């Protein structure tokens, strides 16, 4: 007889203890899903409101600096008498402006195109051997998928999305926790009515305790990744990102105005060269 749980006198005690562990797993899974969703929300918001805007600012600054350098180059060449005619000046200016316009259009197209989603890799470092993974996958397909799929259940799409995401990523820790949840409370008999033996009850308790430890390890790691402000003061965190986005947007607008002014100055050079050339005639 197993020496894992000597304090449990009966199979009923083992079943009760297993259900206690199951409740821990269900609570832990709910916390994990909530924290993971919040973390994804902040990551997406930071990417869209800060990183993406900062990239746009970097690009428009680059265009402004390029036009400044080109304007200085053309002016210097004019001062040195490096152009043979007004047409040469106009051609140079138009080439610069056309290249700048194409660069801006390409940047806008890139910004409008969604990036390719990263394919999740199989979870590693979860302490599960191949046999355990096969067991979890088998139970997940048998128990969880029918419980969340629209064709076989009335659960919400969010529940389906959580389960399917774990399945697609082959996240065996979450898949195992979902199996524990959707299997429901453990009873003294199997689904076919057969009485659960003490050895089977002990094995199930070991299995659930191991699942609970793996989920707790995952949850502990997630708690370390999410900041205290994201966890405890989410609205303040959102507000800071919005404020940072507004600051960057103001800088983008200011740089865009400078780019427009430089374009006008370049066009003025070409117009002035044509006027001078006409006057000389």
Short mmCIF file of C-alpha atoms in Angstrom, two decimals:
data_model
loop_
_atom_site.label_atom_id
_atom_site.label_comp_id
_atom_site.label_asym_id
_atom_site.label_seq_id
_atom_site.Cartn_x
_atom_site.Cartn_y
_atom_site.Cartn_z
CA UNK A 1 0.00 0.00 0.00
CA UNK A 2 1.21 3.47 -0.80
CA UNK A 3 2.82 5.43 2.02
CA UNK A 4 1.99 8.78 0.36
CA UNK A 5 -1.02 9.61 2.54
CA UNK A 6 -0.91 7.62 5.78
CA UNK A 7 -3.25 10.10 7.55
CA UNK A 8 -6.17 9.22 5.30
CA UNK A 9 -8.03 6.35 6.88
CA UNK A 10 -10.58 5.73 4.14
CA UNK A 11 -11.04 6.14 0.41
CA UNK A 12 -13.65 8.77 1.20
CA UNK A 13 -10.96 10.79 3.01
CA UNK A 14 -8.77 10.57 -0.08
CA UNK A 15 -11.63 11.69 -2.32
CA UNK A 16 -12.33 14.66 -0.06
CA UNK A 17 -8.65 15.66 -0.04
CA UNK A 18 -8.52 15.36 -3.83
CA UNK A 19 -11.50 17.67 -4.17
CA UNK A 20 -9.84 20.17 -1.84
CA UNK A 21 -6.82 20.19 -4.14
CA UNK A 22 -9.13 20.52 -7.13
CA UNK A 23 -10.61 23.67 -5.62
CA UNK A 24 -7.09 25.06 -5.23
CA UNK A 25 -6.41 24.35 -8.89
CA UNK A 26 -9.67 26.00 -9.99
CA UNK A 27 -8.92 29.13 -7.93
CA UNK A 28 -5.33 29.22 -9.15
CA UNK A 29 -6.42 28.80 -12.75
CA UNK A 30 -8.91 31.66 -12.44
CA UNK A 31 -6.21 33.92 -10.99
CA UNK A 32 -3.74 32.92 -13.68
CA UNK A 33 -6.21 33.56 -16.50
CA UNK A 34 -7.13 36.94 -15.04
CA UNK A 35 -3.52 38.04 -14.56
CA UNK A 36 -2.46 36.75 -17.98
CA UNK A 37 -5.31 38.64 -19.65
CA UNK A 38 -4.40 41.83 -17.82
CA UNK A 39 -0.75 41.42 -18.71
CA UNK A 40 -1.61 40.91 -22.39
CA UNK A 41 -3.81 44.00 -22.27
CA UNK A 42 -0.98 46.14 -20.94
CA UNK A 43 1.53 44.65 -23.37
CA UNK A 44 -0.79 45.37 -26.30
CA UNK A 45 -1.53 48.88 -25.05
CA UNK A 46 2.15 49.63 -24.50
CA UNK A 47 2.98 48.34 -27.97
CA UNK A 48 0.25 50.38 -29.66
CA UNK A 49 0.39 53.55 -27.59
CA UNK A 50 4.08 53.84 -26.79
CA UNK A 51 6.30 51.58 -28.91
CA UNK A 52 4.42 52.08 -32.17
CA UNK A 53 4.11 55.83 -31.62
CA UNK A 54 7.80 56.06 -30.70
CA UNK A 55 8.69 54.24 -33.91
CA UNK A 56 6.60 56.72 -35.90
CA UNK A 57 8.39 59.60 -34.17
CA UNK A 58 11.76 58.03 -34.97
CA UNK A 59 10.78 57.73 -38.64
CA UNK A 60 9.51 61.29 -39.02
CA UNK A 61 12.61 62.63 -37.29
CA UNK A 62 14.67 60.64 -39.77
CA UNK A 63 12.75 62.17 -42.69
CA UNK A 64 13.18 65.66 -41.25
CA UNK A 65 16.94 65.21 -40.82
CA UNK A 66 17.27 63.81 -44.33
CA UNK A 67 15.43 66.78 -45.84
CA UNK A 68 17.55 69.19 -43.80
CA UNK A 69 20.71 67.58 -45.17
CA UNK A 70 19.37 67.59 -48.74
CA UNK A 71 18.30 71.22 -48.47
CA UNK A 72 21.76 72.19 -47.24
CA UNK A 73 23.40 70.13 -50.00
CA UNK A 74 21.37 71.78 -52.78
CA UNK A 75 21.86 75.25 -51.35
CA UNK A 76 25.60 74.75 -51.11
CA UNK A 77 25.75 73.47 -54.67
CA UNK A 78 23.77 76.47 -55.88
CA UNK A 79 26.15 78.81 -54.02
CA UNK A 80 29.12 77.10 -55.69
CA UNK A 81 27.53 77.36 -59.11
CA UNK A 82 27.34 73.60 -59.35
CA UNK A 83 24.14 73.49 -61.44
CA UNK A 84 24.23 74.26 -65.14
CA UNK A 85 20.57 75.36 -65.32
CA UNK A 86 17.35 75.85 -63.39
CA UNK A 87 16.12 72.55 -64.80
CA UNK A 88 18.98 70.72 -63.08
CA UNK A 89 18.07 72.33 -59.77
CA UNK A 90 14.40 71.46 -60.24
CA UNK A 91 15.23 67.88 -61.17
CA UNK A 92 17.38 67.49 -58.06
CA UNK A 93 14.70 69.00 -55.83
CA UNK A 94 11.98 66.82 -57.36
CA UNK A 95 14.06 63.70 -56.92
CA UNK A 96 14.55 64.52 -53.23
CA UNK A 97 10.84 65.28 -52.70
CA UNK A 98 9.68 62.19 -54.60
CA UNK A 99 12.00 59.95 -52.59
CA UNK A 100 10.80 61.51 -49.33
CA UNK A 101 7.17 61.04 -50.38
CA UNK A 102 7.73 57.39 -51.31
CA UNK A 103 9.50 56.77 -48.01
CA UNK A 104 6.59 58.30 -46.07
CA UNK A 105 4.02 56.26 -48.03
CA UNK A 106 5.98 53.05 -47.41
CA UNK A 107 6.14 53.82 -43.69
CA UNK A 108 2.38 54.46 -43.60
CA UNK A 109 1.72 51.18 -45.41
CA UNK A 110 3.90 49.29 -42.94
CA UNK A 111 2.07 50.91 -40.04
CA UNK A 112 -1.31 49.91 -41.49
CA UNK A 113 -0.30 46.28 -42.04
CA UNK A 114 -0.72 44.04 -38.99
CA UNK A 115 2.34 42.10 -37.99
CA UNK A 116 2.39 38.35 -38.28
CA UNK A 117 1.30 36.60 -35.13
CA UNK A 118 3.97 34.57 -33.49
CA UNK A 119 3.36 30.87 -33.38
CA UNK A 120 3.58 29.71 -29.78
CA UNK A 121 6.18 27.09 -29.05
CA UNK A 122 5.55 23.97 -27.05
CA UNK A 123 5.80 24.60 -23.35
CA UNK A 124 9.06 23.40 -21.89
CA UNK A 125 10.50 23.09 -18.43
CA UNK A 126 7.18 21.95 -16.96
CA UNK A 127 8.59 18.80 -15.38
CA UNK A 128 6.28 16.51 -17.35
CA UNK A 129 7.54 13.43 -19.11
CA UNK A 130 6.22 12.22 -22.46
CA UNK A 131 3.81 9.75 -20.91
CA UNK A 132 2.26 12.47 -18.73
CA UNK A 133 1.92 14.78 -21.70
CA UNK A 134 0.15 12.10 -23.70
CA UNK A 135 -2.21 11.48 -20.77
CA UNK A 136 -2.97 15.20 -20.42
CA UNK A 137 -3.55 15.61 -24.14
CA UNK A 138 -5.84 12.59 -24.23
CA UNK A 139 -7.88 13.79 -21.23
CA UNK A 140 -7.99 17.33 -22.61
CA UNK A 141 -9.50 16.17 -25.88
CA UNK A 142 -11.94 13.89 -24.09
CA UNK A 143 -13.01 16.20 -21.26
CA UNK A 144 -12.21 19.84 -21.94
CA UNK A 145 -12.79 20.38 -25.66
CA UNK A 146 -16.36 19.00 -25.64
CA UNK A 147 -17.07 21.12 -22.55
CA UNK A 148 -16.11 24.41 -24.21
CA UNK A 149 -16.84 23.91 -27.92
CA UNK A 150 -19.87 25.76 -29.30
CA UNK A 151 -21.20 22.58 -30.93
CA UNK A 152 -21.21 20.59 -27.72
CA UNK A 153 -21.63 23.16 -24.93
CA UNK A 154 -23.15 26.51 -24.03
CA UNK A 155 -20.01 27.98 -22.44
CA UNK A 156 -18.84 31.49 -23.33
CA UNK A 157 -16.43 32.20 -26.15
CA UNK A 158 -13.88 33.41 -23.60
CA UNK A 159 -13.85 29.98 -21.98
CA UNK A 160 -13.38 28.36 -25.37
CA UNK A 161 -10.61 30.83 -26.24
CA UNK A 162 -8.74 30.07 -23.02
CA UNK A 163 -8.93 26.33 -23.61
CA UNK A 164 -8.15 26.48 -27.31
CA UNK A 165 -5.19 28.82 -26.76
CA UNK A 166 -3.71 26.41 -24.23
CA UNK A 167 -4.32 23.50 -26.62
CA UNK A 168 -2.83 25.30 -29.62
CA UNK A 169 0.27 26.29 -27.62
CA UNK A 170 0.55 22.78 -26.17
CA UNK A 171 0.73 24.42 -22.74
CA UNK A 172 0.45 21.22 -20.75
CA UNK A 173 0.39 22.95 -17.36
CA UNK A 174 -2.73 24.91 -18.25
CA UNK A 175 -4.22 21.99 -20.15
CA UNK A 176 -3.81 19.80 -17.08
CA UNK A 177 -5.40 22.43 -14.84
CA UNK A 178 -8.32 22.73 -17.24
CA UNK A 179 -8.76 18.95 -17.20
CA UNK A 180 -8.93 19.08 -13.39
CA UNK A 181 -11.52 21.88 -13.56
CA UNK A 182 -13.78 20.45 -16.25
CA UNK A 183 -13.63 16.90 -14.96
CA UNK A 184 -15.60 18.20 -11.99
CA UNK A 185 -15.48 17.02 -8.38
CA UNK A 186 -14.09 13.56 -7.84
CA UNK A 187 -16.45 10.94 -6.50
CA UNK A 188 -16.10 7.53 -4.86
CA UNK A 189 -17.15 5.89 -8.12
CA UNK A 190 -16.06 6.19 -11.74
CA UNK A 191 -18.43 7.35 -14.50
CA UNK A 192 -19.26 3.74 -15.30
CA UNK A 193 -20.34 3.13 -11.70
CA UNK A 194 -17.28 1.16 -10.68
CA UNK A 195 -16.10 1.91 -7.14
CA UNK A 196 -12.74 3.68 -6.98
CA UNK A 197 -10.14 1.64 -5.14
CA UNK A 198 -7.92 3.14 -2.48
CA UNK A 199 -4.89 2.79 -4.73
CA UNK A 200 -6.70 4.65 -7.53
CA UNK A 201 -7.78 7.36 -5.12
CA UNK A 202 -4.20 7.77 -3.90
CA UNK A 203 -2.94 7.98 -7.47
CA UNK A 204 -5.53 10.62 -8.33
CA UNK A 205 -4.56 12.66 -5.28
CA UNK A 206 -0.89 12.49 -6.26
CA UNK A 207 -1.81 13.56 -9.78
CA UNK A 208 -3.87 16.53 -8.59
CA UNK A 209 -1.22 17.65 -6.10
CA UNK A 210 1.41 17.58 -8.84
CA UNK A 211 -0.90 19.57 -11.13
CA UNK A 212 -1.49 22.10 -8.35
CA UNK A 213 2.27 22.52 -7.79
CA UNK A 214 2.93 23.03 -11.49
CA UNK A 215 0.16 25.60 -11.76
CA UNK A 216 1.39 27.41 -8.64
CA UNK A 217 4.90 27.58 -10.10
CA UNK A 218 3.46 29.07 -13.29
CA UNK A 219 1.32 31.52 -11.33
CA UNK A 220 4.29 32.57 -9.19
CA UNK A 221 6.33 33.28 -12.31
CA UNK A 222 3.49 35.35 -13.80
CA UNK A 223 3.14 37.37 -10.60
CA UNK A 224 6.83 38.27 -10.92
CA UNK A 225 6.36 39.43 -14.52
CA UNK A 226 3.41 41.75 -13.96
CA UNK A 227 4.30 44.98 -12.18
CA UNK A 228 2.71 46.00 -8.91
CA UNK A 229 1.06 49.01 -10.56
CA UNK A 230 -0.36 46.84 -13.35
CA UNK A 231 -1.75 44.47 -10.75
CA UNK A 232 -2.94 46.94 -8.09
CA UNK A 233 -3.46 50.21 -10.00
CA UNK A 234 -4.43 49.25 -13.56
CA UNK A 235 -6.28 52.48 -14.40
CA UNK A 236 -3.34 54.62 -13.33
CA UNK A 237 -1.09 52.49 -15.53
CA UNK A 238 -3.45 52.94 -18.48
CA UNK A 239 -3.56 56.68 -17.87
CA UNK A 240 0.24 56.95 -17.86
CA UNK A 241 0.41 55.14 -21.19
CA UNK A 242 -2.26 57.44 -22.65
CA UNK A 243 -0.34 60.49 -21.43
CA UNK A 244 2.90 59.17 -22.90
CA UNK A 245 1.11 58.52 -26.19
CA UNK A 246 -0.16 62.11 -26.23
CA UNK A 247 3.35 63.45 -25.59
CA UNK A 248 4.77 61.42 -28.45
CA UNK A 249 1.91 62.43 -30.75
CA UNK A 250 2.58 66.10 -30.06
CA UNK A 251 6.23 65.53 -30.94
CA UNK A 252 5.20 63.73 -34.15
CA UNK A 253 2.95 66.65 -35.12
CA UNK A 254 5.76 69.14 -34.47
CA UNK A 255 8.22 67.11 -36.55
CA UNK A 256 5.66 66.72 -39.34
CA UNK A 257 5.28 70.51 -39.46
CA UNK A 258 9.03 70.84 -39.78
CA UNK A 259 9.06 68.30 -42.60
CA UNK A 260 6.34 70.26 -44.40
CA UNK A 261 8.31 73.49 -43.98
CA UNK A 262 11.45 71.84 -45.39
CA UNK A 263 9.50 70.59 -48.41
CA UNK A 264 8.25 74.11 -49.03
CA UNK A 265 11.78 75.49 -48.77
CA UNK A 266 13.01 72.93 -51.29
CA UNK A 267 10.19 73.84 -53.66
CA UNK A 268 11.05 77.50 -53.17
CA UNK A 269 14.63 76.78 -54.26
CA UNK A 270 13.36 75.25 -57.50
CA UNK A 271 10.88 78.08 -58.09
CA UNK A 272 13.54 80.68 -57.35
CA UNK A 273 15.98 79.06 -59.75
CA UNK A 274 13.36 79.11 -62.53
CA UNK A 275 12.58 82.78 -61.85
CA UNK A 276 16.26 83.71 -61.92
CA UNK A 277 16.79 81.71 -65.08
CA UNK A 278 13.84 83.43 -66.74
CA UNK A 279 15.03 86.85 -65.63
CA UNK A 280 18.49 86.19 -67.06
CA UNK A 281 16.90 85.47 -70.41
#
